[in-house]
Amino acid sequence: MSKAAHDKNSGLVFWESPANIALVKYWGKLQGQIPMNPSLSFTLRESVVRIAMRYERVARGAGGLRTFSLNGQPNEKFKARIGQYIESMKAHYAFLADTFLDIESQSTFPHSAGIASSAAAFSALALALGSIENDLDGRHGKGSDFLQKASFAARLGSGSACRSVYGGFTVWGKFDKLPGSSNDYAVKIPDHEIHPVFRNLHNAVLIVDDTEKKVSSTAGHALMNGHDFRQSRIVQASKNMSDMLLALKTGNEELFVEIVENEALTLHGLMMSSRPGYVLIKPGTILMIEKIRQYRRESNVNLCFTLDAGPNIHLIYSTKDAAKVRPFINQELLALCKNRQWVDDGVGSGPIEKQKS
Ligand code: PMV
């Protein structure tokens, strides 16, 4: 350890990290935030959380989160959740025992827009903790060990956050056909394993409703424990993972579309058939699904939709079809969006570290 690093008592790190959208869904978990089944997503480009994390060494045992703000305002609700997360991270980042953190965060998308803001937030937090650990140890690397630890730590904040640590396509959860995959952290599918037709997919996030959802993902995951379809879901997810990896590799757009929509409707089918069951989609969601399927039949463009745990549609299409799909979005779908709100997003290249102190 260099003397300079040893003497460092304070500093500031910045990270920008994106949300991701799952194509094969994580739904249901085991003790310790272990997924019930493997999942696969791509990382977004535009929907990001930016954080500035300031650290200051203090007396041993006094460390923890001191201040937290979101979009320029102190936010007590998030401060409590992030504070608990930082407490839990003391087991993995020794420096937290004697370090105060002041965190400023900003998100480029509305919190309730149906984009998993927690994935962006927890991946940014985990990456920032890694950068501080590096600073204090006098290390500089942001290699695979750094990213794997960040993915591990992000998972403990919000499961799907572990997939946001990498750009492109990622898998979280042990899957026999993917060597190196793990329940503890996500792994990146190498870009050369992704057919060019999928590498720059577009994702139009169409906001059907932006009110806070009435059943949290945490409660939804818990309802999978005694779910009547639990075992069948595990079998189905495994089959869909195999087929999705094959589709991505070979450029099979028909297979891709079939699996993406099957996963989206299964996710909401599982919610509806939980005990108690609940419905997060809205009439506008169904109308859009019908329009998208009709457009696909009539145009032969292989676009498709997916859904997160909410009513908003993620329309996925290839760059080669963008000139045709844009007018369809403008003329047919925006009228069904709340206040014509949508986010023009797509596959991104992953988190970035901003300038440092
Ligand atoms: O990471 P969580 O606990 O917010 O769960 C996210 C679950 C889904 O977004 C519905 C699916 C997924 O794999 O991202």
mmCIF file of C-alpha atoms and ligand atoms in Angstrom:
data_model
loop_
_atom_site.group_PDB
_atom_site.id
_atom_site.type_symbol
_atom_site.label_atom_id
_atom_site.label_comp_id
_atom_site.label_asym_id
_atom_site.label_seq_id
_atom_site.Cartn_x
_atom_site.Cartn_y
_atom_site.Cartn_z
ATOM 1 C CA MET A 1 0.000 0.000 0.000
ATOM 2 C CA SER A 2 1.425 3.404 -0.934
ATOM 3 C CA LYS A 3 1.858 6.048 1.769
ATOM 4 C CA ALA A 4 -0.438 8.415 -0.117
ATOM 5 C CA ALA A 5 -3.201 5.811 -0.126
ATOM 6 C CA HIS A 6 -2.630 5.031 3.519
ATOM 7 C CA ASP A 7 -2.969 8.695 4.450
ATOM 8 C CA LYS A 8 -6.127 9.266 2.484
ATOM 9 C CA ASN A 9 -8.852 10.432 4.831
ATOM 10 C CA SER A 10 -11.479 11.614 2.424
ATOM 11 C CA GLY A 11 -12.373 11.587 -1.232
ATOM 12 C CA LEU A 12 -15.127 11.605 -3.779
ATOM 13 C CA VAL A 13 -16.110 9.047 -6.407
ATOM 14 C CA PHE A 14 -18.702 9.331 -9.185
ATOM 15 C CA TRP A 15 -20.513 6.585 -11.065
ATOM 16 C CA GLU A 16 -23.240 6.529 -13.659
ATOM 17 C CA SER A 17 -25.073 3.232 -13.979
ATOM 18 C CA PRO A 18 -28.029 2.164 -16.130
ATOM 19 C CA ALA A 19 -31.211 0.197 -15.554
ATOM 20 C CA ASN A 20 -31.679 -3.058 -17.450
ATOM 21 C CA ILE A 21 -34.612 -4.883 -18.989
ATOM 22 C CA ALA A 22 -34.982 -8.634 -18.499
ATOM 23 C CA LEU A 23 -35.854 -10.825 -21.483
ATOM 24 C CA VAL A 24 -35.958 -13.971 -19.332
ATOM 25 C CA LYS A 25 -37.378 -12.838 -16.007
ATOM 26 C CA TYR A 26 -36.131 -13.291 -12.462
ATOM 27 C CA TRP A 27 -39.276 -13.905 -10.434
ATOM 28 C CA GLY A 28 -39.042 -15.640 -7.065
ATOM 29 C CA LYS A 29 -36.062 -15.915 -4.772
ATOM 30 C CA LEU A 30 -34.472 -18.090 -2.114
ATOM 31 C CA GLN A 31 -32.895 -17.062 1.188
ATOM 32 C CA GLY A 32 -30.025 -14.596 0.721
ATOM 33 C CA GLN A 33 -31.296 -13.010 -2.490
ATOM 34 C CA ILE A 34 -30.583 -16.121 -4.559
ATOM 35 C CA PRO A 35 -32.746 -16.303 -7.692
ATOM 36 C CA MET A 36 -35.304 -19.087 -8.088
ATOM 37 C CA ASN A 37 -34.322 -19.327 -11.774
ATOM 38 C CA PRO A 38 -31.653 -17.828 -14.051
ATOM 39 C CA SER A 39 -32.485 -14.597 -15.872
ATOM 40 C CA LEU A 40 -31.112 -12.722 -18.884
ATOM 41 C CA SER A 41 -31.284 -8.997 -19.637
ATOM 42 C CA PHE A 42 -29.783 -6.216 -21.642
ATOM 43 C CA THR A 43 -28.471 -3.070 -20.049
ATOM 44 C CA LEU A 44 -30.066 0.205 -21.105
ATOM 45 C CA ARG A 45 -28.313 3.305 -22.401
ATOM 46 C CA GLU A 46 -30.416 6.326 -21.430
ATOM 47 C CA SER A 47 -32.125 5.370 -18.165
ATOM 48 C CA VAL A 48 -29.314 5.912 -15.693
ATOM 49 C CA VAL A 49 -28.695 6.853 -12.087
ATOM 50 C CA ARG A 50 -25.692 9.092 -11.346
ATOM 51 C CA ILE A 51 -24.182 9.140 -7.908
ATOM 52 C CA ALA A 52 -21.507 11.149 -6.186
ATOM 53 C CA MET A 53 -20.260 9.366 -3.059
ATOM 54 C CA ARG A 54 -18.090 11.353 -0.679
ATOM 55 C CA TYR A 55 -16.233 9.477 2.011
ATOM 56 C CA GLU A 56 -14.560 10.595 5.198
ATOM 57 C CA ARG A 57 -12.687 8.419 7.673
ATOM 58 C CA VAL A 58 -14.009 8.658 11.240
ATOM 59 C CA ALA A 59 -13.552 6.820 14.531
ATOM 60 C CA ARG A 60 -13.751 3.026 14.392
ATOM 61 C CA GLY A 61 -17.342 1.790 14.636
ATOM 62 C CA ALA A 62 -18.832 5.222 13.828
ATOM 63 C CA GLY A 63 -19.100 4.696 10.055
ATOM 64 C CA GLY A 64 -22.280 4.664 8.003
ATOM 65 C CA LEU A 65 -24.481 6.731 5.727
ATOM 66 C CA ARG A 66 -24.556 10.382 6.840
ATOM 67 C CA THR A 67 -26.584 12.141 4.158
ATOM 68 C CA PHE A 68 -28.539 11.097 1.091
ATOM 69 C CA SER A 69 -30.216 13.208 -1.536
ATOM 70 C CA LEU A 70 -32.149 12.359 -4.694
ATOM 71 C CA ASN A 71 -32.339 14.896 -7.532
ATOM 72 C CA GLY A 72 -31.099 17.676 -5.245
ATOM 73 C CA GLN A 73 -33.499 17.038 -2.336
ATOM 74 C CA PRO A 74 -32.801 15.157 0.905
ATOM 75 C CA ASN A 75 -34.893 11.985 0.757
ATOM 76 C CA GLU A 76 -35.590 10.300 4.103
ATOM 77 C CA LYS A 77 -37.443 7.297 2.658
ATOM 78 C CA PHE A 78 -34.563 6.313 0.384
ATOM 79 C CA LYS A 79 -32.027 7.299 3.032
ATOM 80 C CA ALA A 80 -33.462 4.643 5.365
ATOM 81 C CA ARG A 81 -33.253 1.912 2.679
ATOM 82 C CA ILE A 82 -29.785 2.907 1.481
ATOM 83 C CA GLY A 83 -28.619 3.283 5.101
ATOM 84 C CA GLN A 84 -29.666 -0.311 5.812
ATOM 85 C CA TYR A 85 -27.911 -1.455 2.664
ATOM 86 C CA ILE A 86 -24.685 0.315 3.675
ATOM 87 C CA GLU A 87 -24.935 -1.356 7.133
ATOM 88 C CA SER A 88 -25.267 -4.756 5.446
ATOM 89 C CA MET A 89 -22.260 -3.994 3.218
ATOM 90 C CA LYS A 90 -19.992 -3.663 6.283
ATOM 91 C CA ALA A 91 -19.565 -7.445 6.056
ATOM 92 C CA HIS A 92 -18.032 -7.042 2.578
ATOM 93 C CA TYR A 93 -16.283 -3.642 2.691
ATOM 94 C CA ALA A 94 -14.212 -3.376 5.888
ATOM 95 C CA PHE A 95 -13.628 0.361 5.406
ATOM 96 C CA LEU A 96 -17.321 1.088 6.056
ATOM 97 C CA ALA A 97 -16.852 0.498 9.797
ATOM 98 C CA ASP A 98 -14.918 3.758 10.088
ATOM 99 C CA THR A 99 -16.131 5.796 7.121
ATOM 100 C CA PHE A 100 -18.948 8.293 6.734
ATOM 101 C CA LEU A 101 -20.678 8.426 3.361
ATOM 102 C CA ASP A 102 -22.539 11.376 1.859
ATOM 103 C CA ILE A 103 -24.412 10.359 -1.268
ATOM 104 C CA GLU A 104 -25.993 12.557 -3.905
ATOM 105 C CA SER A 105 -27.958 10.727 -6.542
ATOM 106 C CA GLN A 106 -29.765 11.784 -9.685
ATOM 107 C CA SER A 107 -31.925 9.751 -11.944
ATOM 108 C CA THR A 108 -32.643 10.547 -15.592
ATOM 109 C CA PHE A 109 -36.067 8.928 -15.484
ATOM 110 C CA PRO A 110 -39.158 9.277 -13.295
ATOM 111 C CA HIS A 111 -38.939 6.951 -10.297
ATOM 112 C CA SER A 112 -42.265 5.301 -11.059
ATOM 113 C CA ALA A 113 -41.854 5.144 -14.842
ATOM 114 C CA GLY A 114 -41.788 1.373 -14.726
ATOM 115 C CA ILE A 115 -38.064 1.271 -15.343
ATOM 116 C CA ALA A 116 -36.237 -0.579 -12.598
ATOM 117 C CA SER A 117 -34.602 2.434 -10.954
ATOM 118 C CA SER A 118 -33.395 0.227 -8.101
ATOM 119 C CA ALA A 119 -31.198 -1.736 -10.532
ATOM 120 C CA ALA A 120 -29.510 1.467 -11.690
ATOM 121 C CA ALA A 121 -29.217 2.822 -8.150
ATOM 122 C CA PHE A 122 -27.812 -0.277 -6.449
ATOM 123 C CA SER A 123 -25.348 -1.025 -9.237
ATOM 124 C CA ALA A 124 -24.085 2.579 -9.013
ATOM 125 C CA LEU A 125 -23.784 2.305 -5.213
ATOM 126 C CA ALA A 126 -21.896 -0.985 -5.393
ATOM 127 C CA LEU A 127 -19.488 0.341 -8.030
ATOM 128 C CA ALA A 128 -18.855 3.442 -5.915
ATOM 129 C CA LEU A 129 -18.113 1.302 -2.835
ATOM 130 C CA GLY A 130 -15.612 -0.617 -4.966
ATOM 131 C CA SER A 131 -13.936 2.595 -6.110
ATOM 132 C CA ILE A 132 -13.577 3.816 -2.514
ATOM 133 C CA GLU A 133 -12.138 0.446 -1.493
ATOM 134 C CA ASN A 134 -9.633 0.776 -4.351
ATOM 135 C CA ASP A 135 -8.769 4.350 -3.332
ATOM 136 C CA LEU A 136 -8.113 3.376 0.261
ATOM 137 C CA ASP A 137 -6.068 0.321 -0.693
ATOM 138 C CA GLY A 138 -4.100 2.231 -3.318
ATOM 139 C CA ARG A 139 -5.433 -0.029 -6.086
ATOM 140 C CA HIS A 140 -6.531 1.170 -9.498
ATOM 141 C CA GLY A 141 -7.893 -1.823 -11.376
ATOM 142 C CA LYS A 142 -11.452 -1.956 -12.712
ATOM 143 C CA GLY A 143 -10.968 -5.449 -14.079
ATOM 144 C CA SER A 144 -13.089 -8.553 -13.828
ATOM 145 C CA ASP A 145 -12.580 -8.977 -10.053
ATOM 146 C CA PHE A 146 -13.721 -5.417 -9.442
ATOM 147 C CA LEU A 147 -16.840 -5.872 -11.567
ATOM 148 C CA GLN A 148 -17.645 -9.277 -10.103
ATOM 149 C CA LYS A 149 -17.523 -7.918 -6.552
ATOM 150 C CA ALA A 150 -19.668 -4.939 -7.613
ATOM 151 C CA SER A 151 -22.199 -7.307 -9.185
ATOM 152 C CA PHE A 152 -22.215 -9.449 -6.019
ATOM 153 C CA ALA A 153 -22.749 -6.363 -3.824
ATOM 154 C CA ALA A 154 -25.402 -4.865 -6.145
ATOM 155 C CA ARG A 155 -27.357 -8.146 -5.995
ATOM 156 C CA LEU A 156 -27.657 -7.851 -2.230
ATOM 157 C CA GLY A 157 -29.343 -4.449 -2.686
ATOM 158 C CA SER A 158 -31.760 -5.438 -5.449
ATOM 159 C CA GLY A 159 -31.437 -8.777 -7.247
ATOM 160 C CA SER A 160 -31.735 -7.498 -10.806
ATOM 161 C CA ALA A 161 -29.157 -4.752 -10.072
ATOM 162 C CA CYS A 162 -26.352 -7.312 -10.384
ATOM 163 C CA ARG A 163 -27.035 -7.467 -14.145
ATOM 164 C CA SER A 164 -26.531 -3.693 -14.617
ATOM 165 C CA VAL A 165 -22.815 -3.818 -13.807
ATOM 166 C CA TYR A 166 -22.075 -4.927 -17.382
ATOM 167 C CA GLY A 167 -23.059 -3.470 -20.724
ATOM 168 C CA GLY A 168 -24.758 -5.500 -23.437
ATOM 169 C CA PHE A 169 -26.405 -8.793 -22.490
ATOM 170 C CA THR A 170 -26.014 -10.392 -19.070
ATOM 171 C CA VAL A 171 -27.082 -13.537 -17.235
ATOM 172 C CA TRP A 172 -27.660 -13.899 -13.525
ATOM 173 C CA GLY A 173 -28.259 -17.310 -11.963
ATOM 174 C CA LYS A 174 -26.562 -20.674 -12.241
ATOM 175 C CA PHE A 175 -27.368 -22.172 -15.612
ATOM 176 C CA ASP A 176 -25.714 -25.439 -16.575
ATOM 177 C CA LYS A 177 -25.415 -24.533 -20.241
ATOM 178 C CA LEU A 178 -23.521 -21.322 -19.456
ATOM 179 C CA PRO A 179 -20.126 -22.055 -17.879
ATOM 180 C CA GLY A 180 -19.160 -19.458 -15.264
ATOM 181 C CA SER A 181 -22.751 -18.413 -14.513
ATOM 182 C CA SER A 182 -23.532 -17.947 -10.834
ATOM 183 C CA ASN A 183 -26.338 -17.298 -8.384
ATOM 184 C CA ASP A 184 -24.104 -14.818 -6.561
ATOM 185 C CA TYR A 185 -23.379 -12.377 -9.385
ATOM 186 C CA ALA A 186 -24.144 -11.749 -13.027
ATOM 187 C CA VAL A 187 -21.872 -12.551 -15.957
ATOM 188 C CA LYS A 188 -21.663 -10.789 -19.283
ATOM 189 C CA ILE A 189 -22.451 -12.748 -22.435
ATOM 190 C CA PRO A 190 -19.448 -11.933 -24.645
ATOM 191 C CA ASP A 191 -20.447 -9.547 -27.468
ATOM 192 C CA HIS A 192 -19.264 -12.042 -30.098
ATOM 193 C CA GLU A 193 -21.896 -14.503 -28.792
ATOM 194 C CA ILE A 194 -24.601 -11.993 -29.729
ATOM 195 C CA HIS A 195 -25.665 -11.911 -33.371
ATOM 196 C CA PRO A 196 -25.256 -8.418 -34.928
ATOM 197 C CA VAL A 197 -29.039 -8.095 -35.420
ATOM 198 C CA PHE A 198 -29.464 -7.934 -31.620
ATOM 199 C CA ARG A 199 -26.404 -5.935 -30.593
ATOM 200 C CA ASN A 200 -28.014 -2.499 -30.884
ATOM 201 C CA LEU A 201 -31.627 -3.303 -30.085
ATOM 202 C CA HIS A 202 -33.932 -0.356 -29.456
ATOM 203 C CA ASN A 203 -36.191 -0.282 -26.428
ATOM 204 C CA ALA A 204 -39.029 2.242 -26.456
ATOM 205 C CA VAL A 205 -40.386 2.484 -22.926
ATOM 206 C CA LEU A 206 -44.037 3.468 -23.369
ATOM 207 C CA ILE A 207 -45.500 4.900 -20.173
ATOM 208 C CA VAL A 208 -49.067 3.624 -19.821
ATOM 209 C CA ASP A 209 -49.272 4.631 -16.166
ATOM 210 C CA ASP A 210 -46.735 6.290 -13.900
ATOM 211 C CA THR A 211 -48.363 5.887 -10.511
ATOM 212 C CA GLU A 212 -46.592 3.876 -7.819
ATOM 213 C CA LYS A 213 -47.422 0.159 -8.169
ATOM 214 C CA LYS A 214 -49.616 -1.332 -5.456
ATOM 215 C CA VAL A 215 -47.664 -4.556 -4.901
ATOM 216 C CA SER A 216 -43.879 -4.257 -4.564
ATOM 217 C CA SER A 217 -41.492 -6.638 -6.340
ATOM 218 C CA THR A 218 -40.344 -7.851 -2.912
ATOM 219 C CA ALA A 219 -43.899 -8.946 -2.079
ATOM 220 C CA GLY A 220 -44.289 -10.444 -5.581
ATOM 221 C CA HIS A 221 -41.104 -12.528 -5.247
ATOM 222 C CA ALA A 222 -42.318 -13.787 -1.854
ATOM 223 C CA LEU A 223 -45.616 -14.970 -3.357
ATOM 224 C CA MET A 224 -43.639 -17.363 -5.595
ATOM 225 C CA ASN A 225 -42.729 -19.444 -2.504
ATOM 226 C CA GLY A 226 -46.031 -21.259 -2.281
ATOM 227 C CA HIS A 227 -47.098 -20.630 -5.874
ATOM 228 C CA ASP A 228 -49.082 -23.410 -7.589
ATOM 229 C CA PHE A 229 -46.936 -23.007 -10.730
ATOM 230 C CA ARG A 230 -43.566 -22.680 -8.998
ATOM 231 C CA GLN A 231 -42.052 -25.928 -10.296
ATOM 232 C CA SER A 232 -43.425 -25.448 -13.804
ATOM 233 C CA ARG A 233 -41.998 -21.917 -13.848
ATOM 234 C CA ILE A 234 -38.532 -23.223 -12.951
ATOM 235 C CA VAL A 235 -38.721 -25.720 -15.829
ATOM 236 C CA GLN A 236 -40.109 -23.105 -18.255
ATOM 237 C CA ALA A 237 -37.433 -20.516 -17.360
ATOM 238 C CA SER A 238 -34.687 -23.041 -18.011
ATOM 239 C CA LYS A 239 -36.112 -23.889 -21.436
ATOM 240 C CA ASN A 240 -36.541 -20.208 -22.274
ATOM 241 C CA MET A 241 -32.945 -19.507 -21.218
ATOM 242 C CA SER A 242 -31.627 -22.202 -23.587
ATOM 243 C CA ASP A 243 -33.771 -20.966 -26.446
ATOM 244 C CA MET A 244 -32.912 -17.315 -25.813
ATOM 245 C CA LEU A 245 -29.160 -18.017 -25.798
ATOM 246 C CA LEU A 246 -29.603 -19.912 -29.069
ATOM 247 C CA ALA A 247 -31.707 -17.121 -30.628
ATOM 248 C CA LEU A 248 -29.179 -14.462 -29.576
ATOM 249 C CA LYS A 249 -26.289 -16.442 -31.006
ATOM 250 C CA THR A 250 -27.873 -17.416 -34.308
ATOM 251 C CA GLY A 251 -29.858 -14.225 -34.962
ATOM 252 C CA ASN A 252 -33.175 -16.090 -34.880
ATOM 253 C CA GLU A 253 -35.611 -13.181 -34.568
ATOM 254 C CA GLU A 254 -38.789 -15.313 -34.607
ATOM 255 C CA LEU A 255 -37.562 -17.381 -31.672
ATOM 256 C CA PHE A 256 -36.447 -14.205 -29.867
ATOM 257 C CA VAL A 257 -39.890 -12.599 -30.237
ATOM 258 C CA GLU A 258 -41.668 -15.760 -29.090
ATOM 259 C CA ILE A 259 -39.607 -16.065 -25.911
ATOM 260 C CA VAL A 260 -39.604 -12.373 -25.002
ATOM 261 C CA GLU A 261 -43.397 -12.177 -25.146
ATOM 262 C CA ASN A 262 -43.859 -15.546 -23.458
ATOM 263 C CA GLU A 263 -41.687 -14.337 -20.559
ATOM 264 C CA ALA A 264 -43.511 -11.005 -20.258
ATOM 265 C CA LEU A 265 -46.952 -12.601 -20.178
ATOM 266 C CA THR A 266 -45.762 -15.385 -17.879
ATOM 267 C CA LEU A 267 -44.471 -12.814 -15.366
ATOM 268 C CA HIS A 268 -47.871 -11.151 -15.217
ATOM 269 C CA GLY A 269 -49.661 -14.516 -15.354
ATOM 270 C CA LEU A 270 -47.701 -15.557 -12.259
ATOM 271 C CA MET A 271 -48.764 -12.364 -10.502
ATOM 272 C CA MET A 272 -52.410 -12.931 -11.411
ATOM 273 C CA SER A 273 -52.294 -16.563 -10.268
ATOM 274 C CA SER A 274 -50.469 -15.854 -6.960
ATOM 275 C CA ARG A 275 -52.473 -16.262 -3.750
ATOM 276 C CA PRO A 276 -53.643 -13.564 -3.404
ATOM 277 C CA GLY A 277 -53.523 -12.717 -7.080
ATOM 278 C CA TYR A 278 -53.021 -9.182 -8.316
ATOM 279 C CA VAL A 279 -53.034 -7.312 -11.609
ATOM 280 C CA LEU A 280 -50.449 -4.658 -12.505
ATOM 281 C CA ILE A 281 -51.265 -4.256 -16.189
ATOM 282 C CA LYS A 282 -53.860 -1.669 -17.264
ATOM 283 C CA PRO A 283 -56.352 -1.548 -20.134
ATOM 284 C CA GLY A 284 -53.828 0.562 -22.088
ATOM 285 C CA THR A 285 -51.249 -2.236 -21.718
ATOM 286 C CA ILE A 286 -53.594 -4.719 -23.429
ATOM 287 C CA LEU A 287 -54.493 -2.239 -26.164
ATOM 288 C CA MET A 288 -50.818 -1.697 -26.929
ATOM 289 C CA ILE A 289 -50.115 -5.437 -26.952
ATOM 290 C CA GLU A 290 -52.901 -5.902 -29.500
ATOM 291 C CA LYS A 291 -51.589 -3.076 -31.668
ATOM 292 C CA ILE A 292 -48.023 -4.405 -31.543
ATOM 293 C CA ARG A 293 -49.109 -7.932 -32.516
ATOM 294 C CA GLN A 294 -51.320 -6.650 -35.300
ATOM 295 C CA TYR A 295 -48.492 -4.486 -36.641
ATOM 296 C CA ARG A 296 -46.129 -7.470 -36.557
ATOM 297 C CA ARG A 297 -48.594 -9.645 -38.505
ATOM 298 C CA GLU A 298 -49.206 -6.979 -41.133
ATOM 299 C CA SER A 299 -45.683 -5.608 -41.557
ATOM 300 C CA ASN A 300 -43.558 -8.716 -41.005
ATOM 301 C CA VAL A 301 -41.295 -6.606 -38.778
ATOM 302 C CA ASN A 302 -40.072 -8.718 -35.864
ATOM 303 C CA LEU A 303 -40.720 -6.243 -33.107
ATOM 304 C CA CYS A 304 -42.000 -7.419 -29.721
ATOM 305 C CA PHE A 305 -42.959 -6.210 -26.275
ATOM 306 C CA THR A 306 -41.856 -7.014 -22.787
ATOM 307 C CA LEU A 307 -43.082 -5.854 -19.389
ATOM 308 C CA ASP A 308 -41.380 -5.208 -16.088
ATOM 309 C CA ALA A 309 -43.311 -5.527 -12.836
ATOM 310 C CA GLY A 310 -45.682 -2.765 -13.938
ATOM 311 C CA PRO A 311 -48.084 -1.691 -16.704
ATOM 312 C CA ASN A 312 -45.614 -0.027 -19.074
ATOM 313 C CA ILE A 313 -44.676 -1.542 -22.402
ATOM 314 C CA HIS A 314 -41.048 -2.009 -23.448
ATOM 315 C CA LEU A 315 -41.171 -2.182 -27.236
ATOM 316 C CA ILE A 316 -38.090 -3.934 -28.587
ATOM 317 C CA TYR A 317 -36.982 -3.671 -32.210
ATOM 318 C CA SER A 318 -33.885 -3.918 -34.319
ATOM 319 C CA THR A 319 -31.947 -0.949 -35.776
ATOM 320 C CA LYS A 320 -32.634 -2.262 -39.291
ATOM 321 C CA ASP A 321 -36.384 -1.758 -38.670
ATOM 322 C CA ALA A 322 -36.159 1.616 -36.915
ATOM 323 C CA ALA A 323 -37.253 3.702 -39.913
ATOM 324 C CA LYS A 324 -40.496 1.699 -40.134
ATOM 325 C CA VAL A 325 -41.178 1.331 -36.409
ATOM 326 C CA ARG A 326 -40.745 5.038 -35.483
ATOM 327 C CA PRO A 327 -43.856 6.167 -37.388
ATOM 328 C CA PHE A 328 -45.805 3.264 -35.848
ATOM 329 C CA ILE A 329 -44.807 4.437 -32.356
ATOM 330 C CA ASN A 330 -45.685 8.052 -33.145
ATOM 331 C CA GLN A 331 -48.960 7.373 -34.899
ATOM 332 C CA GLU A 332 -50.371 4.391 -32.995
ATOM 333 C CA LEU A 333 -48.755 3.971 -29.593
ATOM 334 C CA LEU A 334 -48.069 7.432 -28.171
ATOM 335 C CA ALA A 335 -51.792 8.168 -28.048
ATOM 336 C CA LEU A 336 -52.074 5.318 -25.512
ATOM 337 C CA CYS A 337 -49.246 6.661 -23.329
ATOM 338 C CA LYS A 338 -50.018 8.821 -20.307
ATOM 339 C CA ASN A 339 -49.362 12.390 -21.486
ATOM 340 C CA ARG A 340 -47.588 10.842 -24.517
ATOM 341 C CA GLN A 341 -44.646 9.985 -22.215
ATOM 342 C CA TRP A 342 -42.037 7.577 -23.476
ATOM 343 C CA VAL A 343 -38.291 6.971 -23.224
ATOM 344 C CA ASP A 344 -36.299 6.271 -26.376
ATOM 345 C CA ASP A 345 -33.810 3.750 -25.019
ATOM 346 C CA GLY A 346 -31.775 0.786 -26.208
ATOM 347 C CA VAL A 347 -28.832 -1.497 -25.498
ATOM 348 C CA GLY A 348 -26.081 0.387 -23.675
ATOM 349 C CA SER A 349 -22.432 -0.274 -22.996
ATOM 350 C CA GLY A 350 -22.664 -0.314 -19.199
ATOM 351 C CA PRO A 351 -21.755 1.866 -16.218
ATOM 352 C CA ILE A 352 -19.084 4.545 -16.427
ATOM 353 C CA GLU A 353 -16.901 6.069 -13.778
ATOM 354 C CA LYS A 354 -16.860 9.852 -13.981
ATOM 355 C CA GLN A 355 -14.014 12.194 -13.034
ATOM 356 C CA LYS A 356 -12.495 11.724 -9.599
ATOM 357 C CA SER A 357 -11.213 14.031 -6.886
HETATM 358 O O1 PMV B 1 -34.607 -6.868 -8.624
HETATM 359 P P1 PMV B 1 -36.009 -6.846 -8.125
HETATM 360 O O2 PMV B 1 -36.164 -7.497 -6.798
HETATM 361 O O3 PMV B 1 -36.596 -5.468 -8.177
HETATM 362 O O4 PMV B 1 -36.910 -7.749 -9.099
HETATM 363 C C1 PMV B 1 -37.050 -7.446 -10.458
HETATM 364 C C2 PMV B 1 -37.911 -8.434 -11.132
HETATM 365 C C3 PMV B 1 -38.272 -8.097 -12.564
HETATM 366 O O5 PMV B 1 -37.871 -6.802 -12.920
HETATM 367 C C4 PMV B 1 -39.774 -8.195 -12.714
HETATM 368 C C5 PMV B 1 -37.661 -9.107 -13.526
HETATM 369 C C6 PMV B 1 -36.187 -8.995 -13.766
HETATM 370 O O6 PMV B 1 -35.556 -10.039 -13.995
HETATM 371 O O7 PMV B 1 -35.648 -7.863 -13.783
#
